[in-house]
PDB file of C-alpha atoms in Angstrom:
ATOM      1  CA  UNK Q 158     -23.721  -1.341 -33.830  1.00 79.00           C
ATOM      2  CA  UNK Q 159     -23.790  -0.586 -30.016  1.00 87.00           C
ATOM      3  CA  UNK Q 160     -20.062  -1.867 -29.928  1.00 90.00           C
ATOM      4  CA  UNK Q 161     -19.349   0.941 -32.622  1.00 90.00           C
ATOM      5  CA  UNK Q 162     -21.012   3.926 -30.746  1.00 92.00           C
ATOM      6  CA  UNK Q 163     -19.256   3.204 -26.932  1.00 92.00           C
ATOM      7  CA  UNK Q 164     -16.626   3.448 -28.900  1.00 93.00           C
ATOM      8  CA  UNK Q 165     -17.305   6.752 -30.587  1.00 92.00           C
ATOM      9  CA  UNK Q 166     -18.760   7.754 -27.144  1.00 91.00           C
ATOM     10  CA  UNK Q 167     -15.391   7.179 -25.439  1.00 91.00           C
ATOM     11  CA  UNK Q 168     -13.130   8.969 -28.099  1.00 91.00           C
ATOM     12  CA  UNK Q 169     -15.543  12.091 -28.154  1.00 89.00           C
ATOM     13  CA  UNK Q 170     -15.548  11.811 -23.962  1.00 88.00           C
ATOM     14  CA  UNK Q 171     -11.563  11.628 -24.237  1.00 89.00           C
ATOM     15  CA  UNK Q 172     -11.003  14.766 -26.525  1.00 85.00           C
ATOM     16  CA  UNK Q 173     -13.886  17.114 -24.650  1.00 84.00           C
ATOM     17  CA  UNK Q 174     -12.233  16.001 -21.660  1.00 82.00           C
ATOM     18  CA  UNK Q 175      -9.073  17.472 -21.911  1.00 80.00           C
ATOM     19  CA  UNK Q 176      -9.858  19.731 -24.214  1.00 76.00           C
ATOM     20  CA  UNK Q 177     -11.070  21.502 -20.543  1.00 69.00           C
ATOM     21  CA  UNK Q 178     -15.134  20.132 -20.287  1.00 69.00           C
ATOM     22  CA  UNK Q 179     -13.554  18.390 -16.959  1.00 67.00           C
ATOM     23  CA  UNK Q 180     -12.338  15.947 -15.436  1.00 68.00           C
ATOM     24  CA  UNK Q 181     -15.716  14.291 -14.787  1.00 68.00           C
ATOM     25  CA  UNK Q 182     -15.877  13.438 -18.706  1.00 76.00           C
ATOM     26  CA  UNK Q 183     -12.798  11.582 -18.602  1.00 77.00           C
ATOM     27  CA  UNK Q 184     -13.673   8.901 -15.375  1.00 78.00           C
ATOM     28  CA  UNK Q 185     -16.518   8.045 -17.504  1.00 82.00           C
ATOM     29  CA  UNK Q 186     -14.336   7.118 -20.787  1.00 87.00           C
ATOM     30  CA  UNK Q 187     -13.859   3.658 -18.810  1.00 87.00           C
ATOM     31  CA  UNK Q 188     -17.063   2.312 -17.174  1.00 87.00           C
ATOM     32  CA  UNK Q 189     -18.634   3.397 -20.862  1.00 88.00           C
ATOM     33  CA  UNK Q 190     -16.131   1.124 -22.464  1.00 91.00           C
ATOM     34  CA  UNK Q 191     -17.081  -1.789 -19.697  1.00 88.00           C
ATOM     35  CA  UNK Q 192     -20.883  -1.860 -21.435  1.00 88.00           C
ATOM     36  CA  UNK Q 193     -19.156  -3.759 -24.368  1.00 90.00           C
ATOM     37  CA  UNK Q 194     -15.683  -5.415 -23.099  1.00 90.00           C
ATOM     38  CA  UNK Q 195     -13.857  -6.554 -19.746  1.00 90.00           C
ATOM     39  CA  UNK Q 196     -13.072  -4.053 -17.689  1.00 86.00           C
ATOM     40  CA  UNK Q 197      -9.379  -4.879 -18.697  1.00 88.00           C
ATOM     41  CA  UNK Q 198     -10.015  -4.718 -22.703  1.00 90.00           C
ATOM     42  CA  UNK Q 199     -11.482  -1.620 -21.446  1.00 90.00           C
ATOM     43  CA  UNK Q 200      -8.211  -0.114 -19.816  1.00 89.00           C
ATOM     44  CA  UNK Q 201      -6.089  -1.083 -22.348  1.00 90.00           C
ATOM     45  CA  UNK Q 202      -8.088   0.260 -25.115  1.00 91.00           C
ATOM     46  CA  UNK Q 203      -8.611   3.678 -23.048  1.00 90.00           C
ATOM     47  CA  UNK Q 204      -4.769   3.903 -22.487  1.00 91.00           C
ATOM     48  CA  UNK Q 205      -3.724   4.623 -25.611  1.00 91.00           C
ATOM     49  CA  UNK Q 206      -6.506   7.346 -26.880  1.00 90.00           C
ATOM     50  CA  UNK Q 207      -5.801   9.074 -24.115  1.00 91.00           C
ATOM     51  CA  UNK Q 208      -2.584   9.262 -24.622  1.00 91.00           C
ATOM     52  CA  UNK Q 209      -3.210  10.452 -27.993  1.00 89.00           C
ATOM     53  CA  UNK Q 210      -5.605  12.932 -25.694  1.00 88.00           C
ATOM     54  CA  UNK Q 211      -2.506  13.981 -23.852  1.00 89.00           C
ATOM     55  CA  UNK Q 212      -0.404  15.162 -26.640  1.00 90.00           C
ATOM     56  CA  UNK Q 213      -3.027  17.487 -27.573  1.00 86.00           C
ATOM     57  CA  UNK Q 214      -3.388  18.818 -24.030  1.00 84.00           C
ATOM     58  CA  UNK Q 215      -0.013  19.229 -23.455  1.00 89.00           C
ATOM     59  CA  UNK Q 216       0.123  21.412 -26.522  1.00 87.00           C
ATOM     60  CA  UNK Q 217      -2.711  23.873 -25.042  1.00 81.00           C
ATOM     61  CA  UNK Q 218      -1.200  23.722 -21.519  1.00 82.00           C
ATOM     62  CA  UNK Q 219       2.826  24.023 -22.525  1.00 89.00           C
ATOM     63  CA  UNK Q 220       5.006  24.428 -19.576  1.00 88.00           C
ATOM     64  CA  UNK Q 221       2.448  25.796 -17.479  1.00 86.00           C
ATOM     65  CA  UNK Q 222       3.245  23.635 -15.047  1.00 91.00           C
ATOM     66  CA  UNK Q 223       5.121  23.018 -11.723  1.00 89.00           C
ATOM     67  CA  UNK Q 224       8.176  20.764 -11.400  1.00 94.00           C
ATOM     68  CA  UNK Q 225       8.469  20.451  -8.209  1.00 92.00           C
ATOM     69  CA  UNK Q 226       5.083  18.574  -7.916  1.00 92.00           C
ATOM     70  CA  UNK Q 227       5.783  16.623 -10.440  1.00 94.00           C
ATOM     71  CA  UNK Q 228       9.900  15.561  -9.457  1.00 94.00           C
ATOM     72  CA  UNK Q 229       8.008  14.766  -6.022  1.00 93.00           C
ATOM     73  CA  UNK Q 230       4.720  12.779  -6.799  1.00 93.00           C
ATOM     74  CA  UNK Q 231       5.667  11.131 -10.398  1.00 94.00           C
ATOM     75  CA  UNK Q 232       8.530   8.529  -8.572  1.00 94.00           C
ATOM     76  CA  UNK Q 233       6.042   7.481  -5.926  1.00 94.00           C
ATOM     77  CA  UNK Q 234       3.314   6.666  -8.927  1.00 94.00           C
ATOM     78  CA  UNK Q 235       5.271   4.208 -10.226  1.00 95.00           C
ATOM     79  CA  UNK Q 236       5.098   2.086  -7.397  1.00 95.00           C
ATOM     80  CA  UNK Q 237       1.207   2.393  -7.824  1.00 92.00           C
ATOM     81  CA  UNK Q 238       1.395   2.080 -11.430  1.00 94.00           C
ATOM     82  CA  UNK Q 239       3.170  -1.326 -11.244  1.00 94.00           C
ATOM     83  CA  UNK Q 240       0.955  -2.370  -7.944  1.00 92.00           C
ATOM     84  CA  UNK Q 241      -1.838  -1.983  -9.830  1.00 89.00           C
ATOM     85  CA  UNK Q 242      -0.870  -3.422 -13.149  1.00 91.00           C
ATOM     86  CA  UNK Q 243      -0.516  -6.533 -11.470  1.00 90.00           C
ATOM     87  CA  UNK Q 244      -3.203  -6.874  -9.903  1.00 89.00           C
ATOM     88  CA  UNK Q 245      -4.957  -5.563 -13.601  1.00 88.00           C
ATOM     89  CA  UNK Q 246      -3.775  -8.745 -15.091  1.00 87.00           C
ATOM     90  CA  UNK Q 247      -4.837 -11.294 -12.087  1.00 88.00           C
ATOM     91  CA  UNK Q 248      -7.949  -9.951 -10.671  1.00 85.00           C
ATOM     92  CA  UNK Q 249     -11.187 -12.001 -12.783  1.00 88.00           C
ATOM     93  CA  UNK Q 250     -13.531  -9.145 -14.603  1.00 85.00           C
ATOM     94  CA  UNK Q 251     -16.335  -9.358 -11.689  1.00 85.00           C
ATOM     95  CA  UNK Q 252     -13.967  -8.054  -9.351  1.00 87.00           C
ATOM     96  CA  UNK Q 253     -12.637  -5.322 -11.340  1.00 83.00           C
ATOM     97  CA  UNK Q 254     -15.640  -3.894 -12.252  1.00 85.00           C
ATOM     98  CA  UNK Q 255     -16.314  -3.547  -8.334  1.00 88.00           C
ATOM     99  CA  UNK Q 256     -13.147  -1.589  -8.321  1.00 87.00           C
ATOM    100  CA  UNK Q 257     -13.777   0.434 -10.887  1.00 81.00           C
ATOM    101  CA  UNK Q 258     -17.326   1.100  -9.358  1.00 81.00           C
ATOM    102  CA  UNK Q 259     -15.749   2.393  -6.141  1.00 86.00           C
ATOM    103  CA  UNK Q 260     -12.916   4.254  -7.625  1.00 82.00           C
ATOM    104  CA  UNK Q 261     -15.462   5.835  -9.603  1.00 79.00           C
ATOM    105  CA  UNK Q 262     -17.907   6.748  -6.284  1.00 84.00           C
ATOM    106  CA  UNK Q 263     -15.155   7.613  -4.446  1.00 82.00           C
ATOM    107  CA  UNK Q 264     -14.163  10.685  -7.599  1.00 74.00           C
ATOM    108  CA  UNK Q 265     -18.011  11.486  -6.990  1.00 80.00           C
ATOM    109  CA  UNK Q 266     -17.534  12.309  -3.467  1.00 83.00           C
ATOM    110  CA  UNK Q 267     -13.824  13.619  -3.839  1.00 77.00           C
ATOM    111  CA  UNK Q 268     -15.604  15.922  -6.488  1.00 74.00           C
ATOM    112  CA  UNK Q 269     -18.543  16.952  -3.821  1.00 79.00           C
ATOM    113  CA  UNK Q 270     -15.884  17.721  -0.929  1.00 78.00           C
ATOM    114  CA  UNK Q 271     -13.336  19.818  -3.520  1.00 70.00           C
ATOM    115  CA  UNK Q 272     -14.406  22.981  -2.156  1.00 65.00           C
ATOM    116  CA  UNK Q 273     -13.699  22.375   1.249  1.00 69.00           C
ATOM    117  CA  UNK Q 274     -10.333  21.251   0.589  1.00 62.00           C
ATOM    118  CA  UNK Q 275      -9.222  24.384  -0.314  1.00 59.00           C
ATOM    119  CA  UNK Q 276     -10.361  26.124   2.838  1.00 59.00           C
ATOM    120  CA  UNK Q 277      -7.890  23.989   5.023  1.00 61.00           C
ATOM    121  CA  UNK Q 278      -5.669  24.927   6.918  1.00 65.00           C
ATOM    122  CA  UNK Q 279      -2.933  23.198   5.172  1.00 61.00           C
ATOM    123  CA  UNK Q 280       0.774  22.605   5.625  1.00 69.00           C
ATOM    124  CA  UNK Q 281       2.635  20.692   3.446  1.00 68.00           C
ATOM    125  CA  UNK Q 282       4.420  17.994   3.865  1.00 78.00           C
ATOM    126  CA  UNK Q 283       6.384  16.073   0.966  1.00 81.00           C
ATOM    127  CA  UNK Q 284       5.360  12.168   2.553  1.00 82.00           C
ATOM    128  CA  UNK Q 285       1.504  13.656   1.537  1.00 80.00           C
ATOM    129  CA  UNK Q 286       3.098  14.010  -2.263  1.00 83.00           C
ATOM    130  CA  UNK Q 287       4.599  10.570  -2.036  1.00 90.00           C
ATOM    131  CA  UNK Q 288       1.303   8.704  -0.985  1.00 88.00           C
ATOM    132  CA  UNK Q 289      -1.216  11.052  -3.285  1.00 85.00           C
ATOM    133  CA  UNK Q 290       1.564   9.427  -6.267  1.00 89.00           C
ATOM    134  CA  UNK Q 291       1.152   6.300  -5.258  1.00 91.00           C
ATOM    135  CA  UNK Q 292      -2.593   6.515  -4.974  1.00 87.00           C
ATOM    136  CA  UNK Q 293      -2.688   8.248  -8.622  1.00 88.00           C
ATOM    137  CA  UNK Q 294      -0.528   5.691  -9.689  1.00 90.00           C
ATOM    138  CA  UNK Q 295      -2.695   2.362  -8.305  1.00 89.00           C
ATOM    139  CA  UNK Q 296      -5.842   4.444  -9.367  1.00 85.00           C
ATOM    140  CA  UNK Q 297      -4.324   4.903 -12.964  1.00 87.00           C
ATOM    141  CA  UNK Q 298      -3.498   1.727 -13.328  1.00 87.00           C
ATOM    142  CA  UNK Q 299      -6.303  -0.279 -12.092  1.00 82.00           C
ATOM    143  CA  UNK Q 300      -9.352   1.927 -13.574  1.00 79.00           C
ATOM    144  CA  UNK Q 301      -7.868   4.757 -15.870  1.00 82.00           C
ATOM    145  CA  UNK Q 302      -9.010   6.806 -12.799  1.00 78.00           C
ATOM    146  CA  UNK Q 303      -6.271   8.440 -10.665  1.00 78.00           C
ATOM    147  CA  UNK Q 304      -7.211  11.994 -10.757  1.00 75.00           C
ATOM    148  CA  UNK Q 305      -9.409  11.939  -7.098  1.00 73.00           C
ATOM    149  CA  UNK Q 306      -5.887  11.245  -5.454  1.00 79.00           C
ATOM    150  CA  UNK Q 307      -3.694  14.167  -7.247  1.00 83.00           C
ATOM    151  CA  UNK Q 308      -5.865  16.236  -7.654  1.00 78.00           C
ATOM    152  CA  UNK Q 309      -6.950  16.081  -3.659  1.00 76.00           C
ATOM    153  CA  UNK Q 310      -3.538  17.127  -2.795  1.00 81.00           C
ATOM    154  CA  UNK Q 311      -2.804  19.558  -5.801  1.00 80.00           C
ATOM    155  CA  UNK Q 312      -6.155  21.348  -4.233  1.00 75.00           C
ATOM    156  CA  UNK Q 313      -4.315  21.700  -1.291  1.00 77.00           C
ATOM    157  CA  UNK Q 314      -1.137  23.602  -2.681  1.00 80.00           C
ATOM    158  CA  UNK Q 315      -1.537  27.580  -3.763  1.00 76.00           C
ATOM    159  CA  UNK Q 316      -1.353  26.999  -7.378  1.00 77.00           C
ATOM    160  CA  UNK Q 317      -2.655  29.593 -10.030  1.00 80.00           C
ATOM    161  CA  UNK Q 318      -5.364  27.390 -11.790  1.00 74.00           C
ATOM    162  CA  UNK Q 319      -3.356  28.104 -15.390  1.00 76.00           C
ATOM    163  CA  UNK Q 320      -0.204  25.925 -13.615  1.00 84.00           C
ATOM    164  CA  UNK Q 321      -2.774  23.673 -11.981  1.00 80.00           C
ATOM    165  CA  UNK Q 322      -4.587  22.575 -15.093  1.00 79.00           C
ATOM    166  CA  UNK Q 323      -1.012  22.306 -16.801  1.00 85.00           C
ATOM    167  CA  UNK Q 324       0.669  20.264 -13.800  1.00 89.00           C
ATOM    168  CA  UNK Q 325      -1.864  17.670 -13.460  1.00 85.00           C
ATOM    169  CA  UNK Q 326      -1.563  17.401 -17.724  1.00 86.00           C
ATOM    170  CA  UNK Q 327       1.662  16.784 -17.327  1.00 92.00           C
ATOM    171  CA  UNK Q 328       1.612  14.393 -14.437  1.00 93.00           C
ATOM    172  CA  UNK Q 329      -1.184  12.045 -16.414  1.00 90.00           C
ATOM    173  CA  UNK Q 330       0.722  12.699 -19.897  1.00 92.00           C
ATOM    174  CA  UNK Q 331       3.795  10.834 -18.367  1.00 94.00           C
ATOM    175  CA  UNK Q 332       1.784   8.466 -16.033  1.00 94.00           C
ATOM    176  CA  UNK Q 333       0.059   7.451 -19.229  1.00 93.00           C
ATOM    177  CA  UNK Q 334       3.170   6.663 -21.240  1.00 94.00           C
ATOM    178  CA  UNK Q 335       4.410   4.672 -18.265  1.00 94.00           C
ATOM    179  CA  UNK Q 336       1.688   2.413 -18.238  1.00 93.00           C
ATOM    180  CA  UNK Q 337       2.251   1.386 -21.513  1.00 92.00           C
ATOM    181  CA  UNK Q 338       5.040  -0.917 -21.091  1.00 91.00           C
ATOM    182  CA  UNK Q 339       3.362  -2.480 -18.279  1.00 89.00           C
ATOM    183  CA  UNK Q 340       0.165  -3.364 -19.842  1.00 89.00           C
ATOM    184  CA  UNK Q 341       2.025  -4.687 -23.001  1.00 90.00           C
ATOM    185  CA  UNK Q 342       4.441  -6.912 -20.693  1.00 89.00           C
ATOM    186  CA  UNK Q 343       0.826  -8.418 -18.518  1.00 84.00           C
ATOM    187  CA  UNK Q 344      -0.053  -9.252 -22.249  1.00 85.00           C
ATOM    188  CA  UNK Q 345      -3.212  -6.941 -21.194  1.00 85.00           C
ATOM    189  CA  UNK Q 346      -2.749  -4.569 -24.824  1.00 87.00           C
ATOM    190  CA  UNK Q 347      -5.057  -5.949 -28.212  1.00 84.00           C
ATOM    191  CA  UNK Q 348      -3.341  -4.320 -30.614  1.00 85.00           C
ATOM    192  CA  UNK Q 349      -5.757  -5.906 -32.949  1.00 86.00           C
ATOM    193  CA  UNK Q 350      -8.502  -4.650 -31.468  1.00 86.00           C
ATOM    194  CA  UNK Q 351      -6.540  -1.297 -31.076  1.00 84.00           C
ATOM    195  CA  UNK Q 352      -6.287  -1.246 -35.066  1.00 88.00           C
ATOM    196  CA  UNK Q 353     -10.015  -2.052 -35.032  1.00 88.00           C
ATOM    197  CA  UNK Q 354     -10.756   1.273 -33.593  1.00 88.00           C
ATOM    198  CA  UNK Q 355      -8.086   3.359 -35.571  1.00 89.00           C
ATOM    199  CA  UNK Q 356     -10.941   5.232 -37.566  1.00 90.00           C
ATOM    200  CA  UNK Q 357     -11.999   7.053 -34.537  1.00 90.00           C
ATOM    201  CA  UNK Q 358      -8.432   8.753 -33.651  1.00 90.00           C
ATOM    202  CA  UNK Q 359     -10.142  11.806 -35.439  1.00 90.00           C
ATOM    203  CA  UNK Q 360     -12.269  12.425 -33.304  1.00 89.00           C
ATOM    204  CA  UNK Q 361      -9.890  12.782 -30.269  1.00 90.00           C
ATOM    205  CA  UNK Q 362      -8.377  16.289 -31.707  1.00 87.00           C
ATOM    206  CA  UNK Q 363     -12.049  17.211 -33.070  1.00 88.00           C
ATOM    207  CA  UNK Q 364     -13.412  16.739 -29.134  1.00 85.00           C
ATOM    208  CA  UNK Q 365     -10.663  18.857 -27.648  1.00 83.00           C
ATOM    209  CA  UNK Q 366     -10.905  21.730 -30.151  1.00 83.00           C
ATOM    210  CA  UNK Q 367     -14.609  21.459 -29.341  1.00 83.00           C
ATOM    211  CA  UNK Q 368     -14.050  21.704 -25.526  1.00 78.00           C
ATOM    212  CA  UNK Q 369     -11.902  24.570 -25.684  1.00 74.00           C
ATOM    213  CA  UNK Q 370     -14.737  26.242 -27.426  1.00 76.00           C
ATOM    214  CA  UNK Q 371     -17.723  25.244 -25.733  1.00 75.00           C
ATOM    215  CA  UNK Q 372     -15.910  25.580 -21.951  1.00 68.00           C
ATOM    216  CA  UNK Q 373     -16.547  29.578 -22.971  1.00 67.00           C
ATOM    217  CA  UNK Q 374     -20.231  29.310 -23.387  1.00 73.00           C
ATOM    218  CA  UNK Q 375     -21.012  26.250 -21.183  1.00 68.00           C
ATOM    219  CA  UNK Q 376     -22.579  26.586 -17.702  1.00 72.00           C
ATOM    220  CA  UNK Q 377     -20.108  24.290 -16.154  1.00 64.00           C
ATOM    221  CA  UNK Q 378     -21.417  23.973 -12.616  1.00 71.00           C
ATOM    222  CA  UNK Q 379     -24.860  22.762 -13.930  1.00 74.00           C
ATOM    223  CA  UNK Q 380     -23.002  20.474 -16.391  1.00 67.00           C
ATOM    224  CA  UNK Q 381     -20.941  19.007 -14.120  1.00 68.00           C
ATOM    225  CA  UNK Q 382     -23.933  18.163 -11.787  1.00 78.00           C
ATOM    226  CA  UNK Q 383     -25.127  16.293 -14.304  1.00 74.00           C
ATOM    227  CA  UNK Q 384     -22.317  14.655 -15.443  1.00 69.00           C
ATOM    228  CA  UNK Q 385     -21.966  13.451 -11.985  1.00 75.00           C
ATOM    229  CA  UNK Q 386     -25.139  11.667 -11.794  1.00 81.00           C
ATOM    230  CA  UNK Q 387     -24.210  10.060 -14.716  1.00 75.00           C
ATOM    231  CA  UNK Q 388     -21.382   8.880 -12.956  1.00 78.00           C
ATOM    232  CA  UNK Q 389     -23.299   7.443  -9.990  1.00 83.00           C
ATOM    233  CA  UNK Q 390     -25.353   5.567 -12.149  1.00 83.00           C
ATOM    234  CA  UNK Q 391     -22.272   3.668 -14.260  1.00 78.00           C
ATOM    235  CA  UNK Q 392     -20.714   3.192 -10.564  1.00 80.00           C
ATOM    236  CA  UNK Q 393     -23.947   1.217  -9.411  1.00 85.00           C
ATOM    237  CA  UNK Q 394     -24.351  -0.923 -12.640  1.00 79.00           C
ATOM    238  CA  UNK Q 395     -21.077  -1.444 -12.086  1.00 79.00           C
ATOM    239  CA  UNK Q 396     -21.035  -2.459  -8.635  1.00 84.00           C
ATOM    240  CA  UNK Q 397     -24.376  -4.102  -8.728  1.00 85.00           C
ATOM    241  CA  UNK Q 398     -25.832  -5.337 -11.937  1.00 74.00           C
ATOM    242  CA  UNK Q 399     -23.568  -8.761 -13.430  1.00 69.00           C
ATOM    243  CA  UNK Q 400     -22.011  -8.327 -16.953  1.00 63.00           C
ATOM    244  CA  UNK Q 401     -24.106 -10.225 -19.439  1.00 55.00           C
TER     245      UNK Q 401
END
């Protein structure tokens, strides 16, 4: 029974996610998963509900985004993506959850610091593009978590927030769909256990539709506080309490 609500938990965390509740929602689709499964079952049983996630975001979000970001930061993330998908399928479940714990303390304090990466004096360079890709990329791979690193730099470009919101959907939609072939090669996807959880798909378009209309009526500051100690307490149990 508890198996059957993480799971149900995830989906609806997926769809309210990027159905614009935040990206908070979404780092916590994969330390929920860990509560019942490896953190690599986990992963690979993320990947592809969000990527069913994606296709509905893109729909909301269509071509409001930037190329240029994502012709400059999409080659580098491969290099992450594959960096990280290798060390996915080698790395015993004790040490990934440790990784995943950090990733997911370091989006905490990425999150808390935001603001002040706007105000910088910032000047572009395209090398900073090339290693926020590959950190996106590695971050994707390895925890389903590579929004702190893109969305650190994209913070630093003047974006409107429409082409914002729409380049970093983009960037994830394809990042996604990259990681696909990887994890199937590392023998990492259960496509039984993928079928297992077919009856939940629903829920994934149901969550976003939600999102798009609760985002209007939500406080989002004080949600997102809270949603962020949520996060700090799957980072510890992650970090600190043994898998049963």
């Amino acid at each position: 029974m508890e198996y059957y609500a993480i799971i149900v938990i995830a989906a609806a965390l997926i769809g309210l996610s990027k159905g614009g509740l935040g990206a908070v929602l979404g780092v916590l689709v994969t330390p929920t998963l860990t509560l019942v499964m490896p953190v690599a079952d986990a992963i690979s049983l993320a990947l592809p509900l969000l990527i069913l996630g994606d296709v509905f975001a893109l729909w909301f979000y269509w071509k409001q985004w930037d190329m240029h970001y994502i012709r400059l930061m999409l080659p580098a993330s491969v290099i992450g993506i594959i960096v990280g998908t290798f060390l996915l399928a080698r790395l015993d479940n004790l040490t990934l959850r440790h990784i995943l714990g950090s990733l997911t303390l370091i989006f905490v304090i990425y999150r808390l610091l935001s603001n002040r990466l706007e105000r910088l004096d910032y000047h572009p360079r395209d090398w900073h593009g090339y290693i926020g890709g590959v950190a996106s990329g590695l971050g994707s791979a390895l925890a389903n978590n590579g929004g702190p690193a893109f969305t650190a730099y994209m913070l630093l470009q003047d974006l409107t927030p429409e082409v914002f919101v729409g380049t970093t959907t983009l960037f994830f939609a394809v990042v996604n769909l990259i990681k696909l072939p990887g994890l199937i090669l590392a023998g990492l996807m259960d496509f039984s256990q993928l079928l297992g959880v077919i009856w939940v798909l629903p829920l994934i378009p149901l969550g976003v539709l939600i999102g798009r209309v609760v985002i209007t009526r939500l406080n989002k500051e004080v949600f997102e506080w809270f949603m962020l100690g949520v996060l700090v307490i799957a980072s510890l149990v992650l970090l600190f309490v043994p898998p049963s």
